[in-house]
Structure formats: C-alpha cells, structure tokens
Amino acid sequence: MTRPRERAEELCFLLEDEGAEVLSVPLLELHPPEDPRPLASAAEHIQRYNWVVFASPTGVDALMEALREAGTQDRIQRVKVATVGPRTTRAAEGYGLDVVAEPSEGTGAALLNLIKDALQPGDEVLLPAAEEGRRELEDGLREYGLLVTRVTAYRATPAPLPPESLALLDASPPDVVLFASPRTAEAFVEEAGRERLATARVVAIGPTTASALERLGVPAAAVAERPTPESLVDAAVLAVTSTVH
C-alpha cells in the first residue's frame, strides 16, 4: 500500500516549490485487514450492491485487488460509485470506474447530502473503509434506510517516530505543521506530544481533521478549501502570511 507515501512526496514537492524547508514524518503504517474474508466476500458478491462508497484511495485499491482475486472486476461496472474527495475519485477512475458523485467539500456529510435524492430505502451499499475509520458516513446512510455493509479494507496503525525526527523537531521547531487526516493528528500528539506544536501554525486538510485537532487542544490556524495537496499548500501559505505583520 503506497498511496500515502506518494501523496506525501507530492505535498513535499509543492511545499519546496514555495520555498519551504520540509520535514516529512510518516505517522501511520497501512496493513491489510487481519481477517480478509469479509472484504473477499463483498468482492465475490459485488453485483448485489446498488452503491459502492469510497472514502479514501486506499479503500479503492483494496477493493479492486479483492475483485481481481475474486475474478469479478467486470461486475463492479453495474454498481453506482460515489467517492469522498478528488484523490479518491482519481483513484477510482484510474481503475476505469465511472464515479457518479463526488462532493465539492470532501466530507462524508457532504457526499450524503449530494446523493440523498438518488437513494432508495433498501438500497444495499458497500463501504470499504479503514478498520478504525470514522462512522459518520455509515451512520448517515443507515438513517436513510439503506442496508450498509461496512468491510475493513485496511488497517492504519501509528508508526513509531524515529529518534532523529524527534531530535530535529526539538532542535528546529516547525513554523507550520500540516495534517492530512484525523488519524495523523492523533498519532502525532500521541507519539510526539502536544507541546511540540505549541509554537507552530497548524493546518488541516479539511473540516473533519480540523475538528479532530480542536478536540486534541490544537486548533487549526487554517483549513484547506479542498482535500488536495495543492489546497493544503495554499492553506499553509495563508496561515503564514496572515500572521505576518
């Protein structure tokens, strides 16, 4: 599973183009589900679902691999596909999927609001998600009377911070810290401590991550308008320039 690393590299390049000195710190490790059978079963019977809803590119990769192993890749073409965020859309389209819904705001609530008129009570929805992923989208779909099958597509576990990274953070406290998911914010505070963010302007990729930071006692100085590396860099620039007097 390499997509998070690819996204981090893209973000680093964009920040360096803006003249920033970047320290990229991996905070999560991605793993296959401990029990692969639910995902494999969903892939084998993919034609039963009316919708597949993807919340991350990693979820796309995991389901498409399961479909390949089950020999049912062609059957997903009969299922309506919805995604949260442009990167997830690009991942799905990269496999030849036709994405029928992607909200301008990259949140589960925005997606639900976008597709609610197309939903029918009793529709079956497949939600391949992270094992520890948030439940708002799943709960919202169920409230509309949908039959939601949530399967673990992958697991994200905190990655131990190398001592050299902690030493660099202490020797040269960052001016800006960017978080691309609630889980990375939680992992940073758990591994490095809230105090290492005390003097930094913290930037969130979207409102869900901003809410997580607020709960952690680290309010975001800026929030990206779109869940993309480009928009995250724009928010970082805004966070810096808005504090310059």
mmCIF file of C-alpha atoms in Angstrom:
data_model
loop_
_atom_site.group_PDB
_atom_site.id
_atom_site.type_symbol
_atom_site.label_atom_id
_atom_site.label_comp_id
_atom_site.label_asym_id
_atom_site.label_seq_id
_atom_site.Cartn_x
_atom_site.Cartn_y
_atom_site.Cartn_z
ATOM 1 C CA MET A 1 0.000 0.000 0.000
ATOM 2 C CA THR A 2 1.976 3.003 -1.276
ATOM 3 C CA ARG A 3 -0.519 5.771 -1.982
ATOM 4 C CA PRO A 4 0.000 7.709 1.296
ATOM 5 C CA ARG A 5 3.732 7.828 0.616
ATOM 6 C CA GLU A 6 3.094 9.064 -2.926
ATOM 7 C CA ARG A 7 0.773 11.779 -1.615
ATOM 8 C CA ALA A 8 3.344 12.863 0.974
ATOM 9 C CA GLU A 9 6.023 13.145 -1.710
ATOM 10 C CA GLU A 10 3.738 15.245 -3.908
ATOM 11 C CA LEU A 11 2.964 17.548 -0.990
ATOM 12 C CA CYS A 12 6.665 17.900 -0.160
ATOM 13 C CA PHE A 13 7.453 18.906 -3.748
ATOM 14 C CA LEU A 14 4.726 21.551 -3.718
ATOM 15 C CA LEU A 15 5.915 22.990 -0.399
ATOM 16 C CA GLU A 16 9.522 23.080 -1.562
ATOM 17 C CA ASP A 17 8.400 24.932 -4.679
ATOM 18 C CA GLU A 18 7.056 27.589 -2.304
ATOM 19 C CA GLY A 19 10.498 27.845 -0.695
ATOM 20 C CA ALA A 20 9.728 25.802 2.410
ATOM 21 C CA GLU A 21 12.172 23.538 4.194
ATOM 22 C CA VAL A 22 10.207 20.332 4.720
ATOM 23 C CA LEU A 23 10.468 17.571 7.280
ATOM 24 C CA SER A 24 8.159 14.711 6.275
ATOM 25 C CA VAL A 25 7.326 12.450 9.223
ATOM 26 C CA PRO A 26 5.408 9.206 8.496
ATOM 27 C CA LEU A 27 2.849 8.762 11.256
ATOM 28 C CA LEU A 28 0.808 5.773 10.088
ATOM 29 C CA GLU A 29 1.531 2.330 8.698
ATOM 30 C CA LEU A 30 -1.076 0.673 6.479
ATOM 31 C CA HIS A 31 -1.786 -3.058 6.709
ATOM 32 C CA PRO A 32 -4.275 -5.486 5.153
ATOM 33 C CA PRO A 33 -7.232 -6.453 7.332
ATOM 34 C CA GLU A 34 -6.483 -9.091 9.958
ATOM 35 C CA ASP A 35 -9.474 -11.060 8.670
ATOM 36 C CA PRO A 36 -9.643 -10.712 4.863
ATOM 37 C CA ARG A 37 -12.803 -12.809 4.482
ATOM 38 C CA PRO A 38 -15.439 -10.020 4.709
ATOM 39 C CA LEU A 39 -13.689 -7.981 2.015
ATOM 40 C CA ALA A 40 -13.233 -11.081 -0.150
ATOM 41 C CA SER A 41 -16.920 -11.997 0.258
ATOM 42 C CA ALA A 42 -18.027 -8.472 -0.675
ATOM 43 C CA ALA A 43 -15.851 -8.622 -3.783
ATOM 44 C CA GLU A 44 -17.210 -12.035 -4.754
ATOM 45 C CA HIS A 45 -20.807 -10.778 -4.481
ATOM 46 C CA ILE A 46 -20.230 -7.221 -5.691
ATOM 47 C CA GLN A 47 -23.230 -7.372 -8.047
ATOM 48 C CA ARG A 48 -25.649 -7.436 -5.089
ATOM 49 C CA TYR A 49 -24.859 -3.818 -4.164
ATOM 50 C CA ASN A 50 -26.570 -0.745 -5.574
ATOM 51 C CA TRP A 51 -23.756 1.561 -4.461
ATOM 52 C CA VAL A 52 -20.102 1.392 -3.508
ATOM 53 C CA VAL A 53 -18.926 4.374 -1.485
ATOM 54 C CA PHE A 54 -15.196 5.027 -1.193
ATOM 55 C CA ALA A 55 -13.778 7.380 1.427
ATOM 56 C CA SER A 56 -10.083 7.005 0.527
ATOM 57 C CA PRO A 57 -7.804 5.969 -2.340
ATOM 58 C CA THR A 58 -6.510 3.117 -0.172
ATOM 59 C CA GLY A 59 -10.051 1.756 0.089
ATOM 60 C CA VAL A 60 -10.283 1.830 -3.704
ATOM 61 C CA ASP A 61 -7.019 -0.084 -4.073
ATOM 62 C CA ALA A 62 -8.037 -2.690 -1.522
ATOM 63 C CA LEU A 63 -11.432 -3.447 -3.068
ATOM 64 C CA MET A 64 -10.077 -3.531 -6.614
ATOM 65 C CA GLU A 65 -7.396 -6.006 -5.548
ATOM 66 C CA ALA A 66 -10.061 -8.152 -3.883
ATOM 67 C CA LEU A 67 -12.169 -8.002 -7.051
ATOM 68 C CA ARG A 68 -9.142 -9.061 -9.094
ATOM 69 C CA GLU A 69 -8.544 -12.030 -6.826
ATOM 70 C CA ALA A 70 -12.230 -12.991 -6.999
ATOM 71 C CA GLY A 71 -12.345 -12.568 -10.785
ATOM 72 C CA THR A 72 -15.292 -10.157 -10.550
ATOM 73 C CA GLN A 73 -13.756 -6.864 -11.735
ATOM 74 C CA ASP A 74 -16.247 -6.522 -14.572
ATOM 75 C CA ARG A 75 -19.260 -6.761 -12.244
ATOM 76 C CA ILE A 76 -18.493 -3.520 -10.413
ATOM 77 C CA GLN A 77 -19.354 -1.668 -13.622
ATOM 78 C CA ARG A 78 -23.024 -2.374 -12.797
ATOM 79 C CA VAL A 79 -22.728 -0.652 -9.401
ATOM 80 C CA LYS A 80 -23.014 3.112 -8.824
ATOM 81 C CA VAL A 81 -19.778 4.512 -7.385
ATOM 82 C CA ALA A 82 -19.526 7.551 -5.104
ATOM 83 C CA THR A 83 -16.365 8.993 -3.588
ATOM 84 C CA VAL A 84 -15.233 11.418 -0.901
ATOM 85 C CA GLY A 85 -12.558 13.746 -2.264
ATOM 86 C CA PRO A 86 -10.860 14.301 -5.616
ATOM 87 C CA ARG A 87 -7.923 11.985 -4.912
ATOM 88 C CA THR A 88 -10.309 9.134 -4.207
ATOM 89 C CA THR A 89 -12.143 9.962 -7.437
ATOM 90 C CA ARG A 90 -8.900 9.860 -9.411
ATOM 91 C CA ALA A 91 -8.007 6.524 -7.836
ATOM 92 C CA ALA A 92 -11.384 5.053 -8.813
ATOM 93 C CA GLU A 93 -11.241 6.462 -12.323
ATOM 94 C CA GLY A 94 -7.740 5.055 -12.658
ATOM 95 C CA TYR A 95 -9.340 1.619 -12.489
ATOM 96 C CA GLY A 96 -11.880 2.565 -15.148
ATOM 97 C CA LEU A 97 -14.736 3.179 -12.709
ATOM 98 C CA ASP A 98 -17.411 5.753 -13.502
ATOM 99 C CA VAL A 99 -17.794 7.976 -10.435
ATOM 100 C CA VAL A 100 -21.341 9.337 -10.350
ATOM 101 C CA ALA A 101 -20.986 11.515 -7.249
ATOM 102 C CA GLU A 102 -18.175 13.465 -5.585
ATOM 103 C CA PRO A 103 -19.000 16.448 -3.347
ATOM 104 C CA SER A 104 -17.089 19.704 -3.629
ATOM 105 C CA GLU A 105 -16.431 19.511 0.120
ATOM 106 C CA GLY A 106 -14.503 16.345 0.910
ATOM 107 C CA THR A 107 -16.578 15.045 3.805
ATOM 108 C CA GLY A 108 -18.939 12.127 4.291
ATOM 109 C CA ALA A 109 -21.745 14.509 5.253
ATOM 110 C CA ALA A 110 -21.322 16.429 2.014
ATOM 111 C CA LEU A 111 -21.418 13.215 -0.011
ATOM 112 C CA LEU A 112 -24.562 12.051 1.742
ATOM 113 C CA ASN A 113 -26.237 15.382 1.037
ATOM 114 C CA LEU A 114 -25.242 15.117 -2.620
ATOM 115 C CA ILE A 115 -26.640 11.624 -3.248
ATOM 116 C CA LYS A 116 -29.590 11.555 -0.852
ATOM 117 C CA ASP A 117 -32.177 12.177 -3.576
ATOM 118 C CA ALA A 118 -30.838 9.234 -5.595
ATOM 119 C CA LEU A 119 -31.042 6.811 -2.681
ATOM 120 C CA GLN A 120 -33.914 4.403 -2.230
ATOM 121 C CA PRO A 121 -34.801 2.742 1.100
ATOM 122 C CA GLY A 122 -33.496 -0.803 0.966
ATOM 123 C CA ASP A 123 -30.627 0.004 -1.393
ATOM 124 C CA GLU A 124 -27.558 -2.024 -0.489
ATOM 125 C CA VAL A 125 -24.377 -0.018 -0.035
ATOM 126 C CA LEU A 126 -20.837 -1.365 0.257
ATOM 127 C CA LEU A 127 -18.482 0.793 2.307
ATOM 128 C CA PRO A 128 -14.853 -0.436 2.163
ATOM 129 C CA ALA A 129 -13.168 1.530 4.953
ATOM 130 C CA ALA A 130 -10.296 1.676 7.378
ATOM 131 C CA GLU A 131 -10.791 -0.569 10.375
ATOM 132 C CA GLU A 132 -10.617 2.426 12.726
ATOM 133 C CA GLY A 133 -12.297 4.851 10.294
ATOM 134 C CA ARG A 134 -14.942 7.339 11.369
ATOM 135 C CA ARG A 135 -18.589 6.241 11.378
ATOM 136 C CA GLU A 136 -20.459 9.413 10.374
ATOM 137 C CA LEU A 137 -20.987 8.384 6.743
ATOM 138 C CA GLU A 138 -22.057 4.861 7.660
ATOM 139 C CA ASP A 139 -24.498 6.156 10.279
ATOM 140 C CA GLY A 140 -25.911 8.712 7.868
ATOM 141 C CA LEU A 141 -26.521 6.104 5.182
ATOM 142 C CA ARG A 142 -28.310 3.867 7.664
ATOM 143 C CA GLU A 143 -30.565 6.758 8.714
ATOM 144 C CA TYR A 144 -31.845 6.859 5.137
ATOM 145 C CA GLY A 145 -32.959 3.250 5.429
ATOM 146 C CA LEU A 146 -30.074 1.833 3.435
ATOM 147 C CA LEU A 147 -28.562 -1.597 4.027
ATOM 148 C CA VAL A 148 -24.915 -0.782 4.652
ATOM 149 C CA THR A 149 -22.174 -3.395 4.555
ATOM 150 C CA ARG A 150 -19.045 -1.890 6.052
ATOM 151 C CA VAL A 151 -15.973 -4.045 5.498
ATOM 152 C CA THR A 152 -12.447 -3.474 6.707
ATOM 153 C CA ALA A 153 -10.364 -2.728 3.635
ATOM 154 C CA TYR A 154 -7.170 -1.885 5.534
ATOM 155 C CA ARG A 155 -5.783 -1.018 8.951
ATOM 156 C CA ALA A 156 -3.815 2.100 9.874
ATOM 157 C CA THR A 157 -1.600 1.850 12.924
ATOM 158 C CA PRO A 158 0.637 4.543 14.459
ATOM 159 C CA ALA A 159 4.210 4.407 13.223
ATOM 160 C CA PRO A 160 6.884 4.970 15.881
ATOM 161 C CA LEU A 161 8.621 8.281 15.330
ATOM 162 C CA PRO A 162 12.350 7.838 14.707
ATOM 163 C CA PRO A 163 14.522 9.438 17.417
ATOM 164 C CA GLU A 164 16.227 11.555 14.743
ATOM 165 C CA SER A 165 12.875 13.077 13.733
ATOM 166 C CA LEU A 166 12.094 13.990 17.336
ATOM 167 C CA ALA A 167 15.570 15.476 17.676
ATOM 168 C CA LEU A 168 15.026 17.606 14.572
ATOM 169 C CA LEU A 169 11.670 18.809 15.866
ATOM 170 C CA ASP A 170 13.307 19.842 19.130
ATOM 171 C CA ALA A 171 16.365 21.443 17.532
ATOM 172 C CA SER A 172 14.338 23.373 14.962
ATOM 173 C CA PRO A 173 10.673 23.723 15.981
ATOM 174 C CA PRO A 174 8.481 23.905 12.873
ATOM 175 C CA ASP A 175 6.747 27.129 11.890
ATOM 176 C CA VAL A 176 3.908 25.228 10.204
ATOM 177 C CA VAL A 177 2.614 21.683 10.680
ATOM 178 C CA LEU A 178 0.248 20.139 8.121
ATOM 179 C CA PHE A 179 -2.138 17.312 8.930
ATOM 180 C CA ALA A 180 -3.909 15.363 6.176
ATOM 181 C CA SER A 181 -6.220 13.235 8.353
ATOM 182 C CA PRO A 182 -7.595 12.991 11.890
ATOM 183 C CA ARG A 183 -5.564 9.822 12.443
ATOM 184 C CA THR A 184 -2.259 11.567 11.669
ATOM 185 C CA ALA A 185 -3.125 14.361 14.100
ATOM 186 C CA GLU A 186 -3.957 11.855 16.820
ATOM 187 C CA ALA A 187 -0.807 9.851 16.097
ATOM 188 C CA PHE A 188 1.414 12.948 16.254
ATOM 189 C CA VAL A 189 0.049 14.055 19.612
ATOM 190 C CA GLU A 190 0.356 10.509 20.935
ATOM 191 C CA GLU A 191 3.907 9.990 19.690
ATOM 192 C CA ALA A 192 5.417 13.476 19.882
ATOM 193 C CA GLY A 193 3.234 15.316 22.373
ATOM 194 C CA ARG A 194 1.056 18.408 22.058
ATOM 195 C CA GLU A 195 3.861 20.638 23.348
ATOM 196 C CA ARG A 196 5.826 20.199 20.114
ATOM 197 C CA LEU A 197 3.018 22.069 18.333
ATOM 198 C CA ALA A 198 2.989 24.950 20.801
ATOM 199 C CA THR A 199 4.713 27.495 18.548
ATOM 200 C CA ALA A 200 3.563 26.155 15.169
ATOM 201 C CA ARG A 201 0.715 27.248 12.940
ATOM 202 C CA VAL A 202 -1.285 24.078 12.430
ATOM 203 C CA VAL A 203 -3.063 23.489 9.108
ATOM 204 C CA ALA A 204 -5.786 20.898 8.431
ATOM 205 C CA ILE A 205 -6.729 19.352 5.094
ATOM 206 C CA GLY A 206 -10.441 19.658 5.837
ATOM 207 C CA PRO A 207 -13.122 20.270 8.463
ATOM 208 C CA THR A 208 -13.022 16.701 9.808
ATOM 209 C CA THR A 209 -9.297 16.983 10.515
ATOM 210 C CA ALA A 210 -9.803 20.477 11.927
ATOM 211 C CA SER A 211 -12.426 19.098 14.334
ATOM 212 C CA ALA A 212 -10.016 16.369 15.445
ATOM 213 C CA LEU A 213 -7.324 18.971 16.099
ATOM 214 C CA GLU A 214 -9.785 21.048 18.119
ATOM 215 C CA ARG A 215 -10.572 18.014 20.280
ATOM 216 C CA LEU A 216 -6.852 17.467 20.787
ATOM 217 C CA GLY A 217 -6.474 21.036 22.048
ATOM 218 C CA VAL A 218 -4.601 22.205 18.938
ATOM 219 C CA PRO A 219 -6.923 24.474 16.932
ATOM 220 C CA ALA A 220 -6.104 24.841 13.250
ATOM 221 C CA ALA A 221 -4.778 28.183 12.040
ATOM 222 C CA ALA A 222 -6.084 27.416 8.541
ATOM 223 C CA VAL A 223 -8.179 24.764 6.808
ATOM 224 C CA ALA A 224 -7.792 23.750 3.161
ATOM 225 C CA GLU A 225 -10.780 24.552 0.966
ATOM 226 C CA ARG A 226 -10.419 21.226 -0.859
ATOM 227 C CA PRO A 227 -8.860 17.930 0.310
ATOM 228 C CA THR A 228 -5.954 18.130 -2.142
ATOM 229 C CA PRO A 229 -2.205 18.725 -1.724
ATOM 230 C CA GLU A 230 -2.493 21.953 -3.722
ATOM 231 C CA SER A 231 -5.227 23.336 -1.484
ATOM 232 C CA LEU A 232 -3.345 22.237 1.631
ATOM 233 C CA VAL A 233 -0.294 24.186 0.460
ATOM 234 C CA ASP A 234 -2.496 27.237 -0.208
ATOM 235 C CA ALA A 235 -3.839 26.978 3.351
ATOM 236 C CA ALA A 236 -0.282 26.739 4.703
ATOM 237 C CA VAL A 237 0.696 29.889 2.813
ATOM 238 C CA LEU A 238 -2.390 31.637 4.193
ATOM 239 C CA ALA A 239 -1.527 30.546 7.740
ATOM 240 C CA VAL A 240 1.944 32.048 7.382
ATOM 241 C CA THR A 241 1.029 35.281 5.626
ATOM 242 C CA SER A 242 -1.938 36.029 7.885
ATOM 243 C CA THR A 243 0.361 36.146 10.925
ATOM 244 C CA VAL A 244 2.993 38.361 9.289
ATOM 245 C CA HIS A 245 2.711 41.948 10.477
#
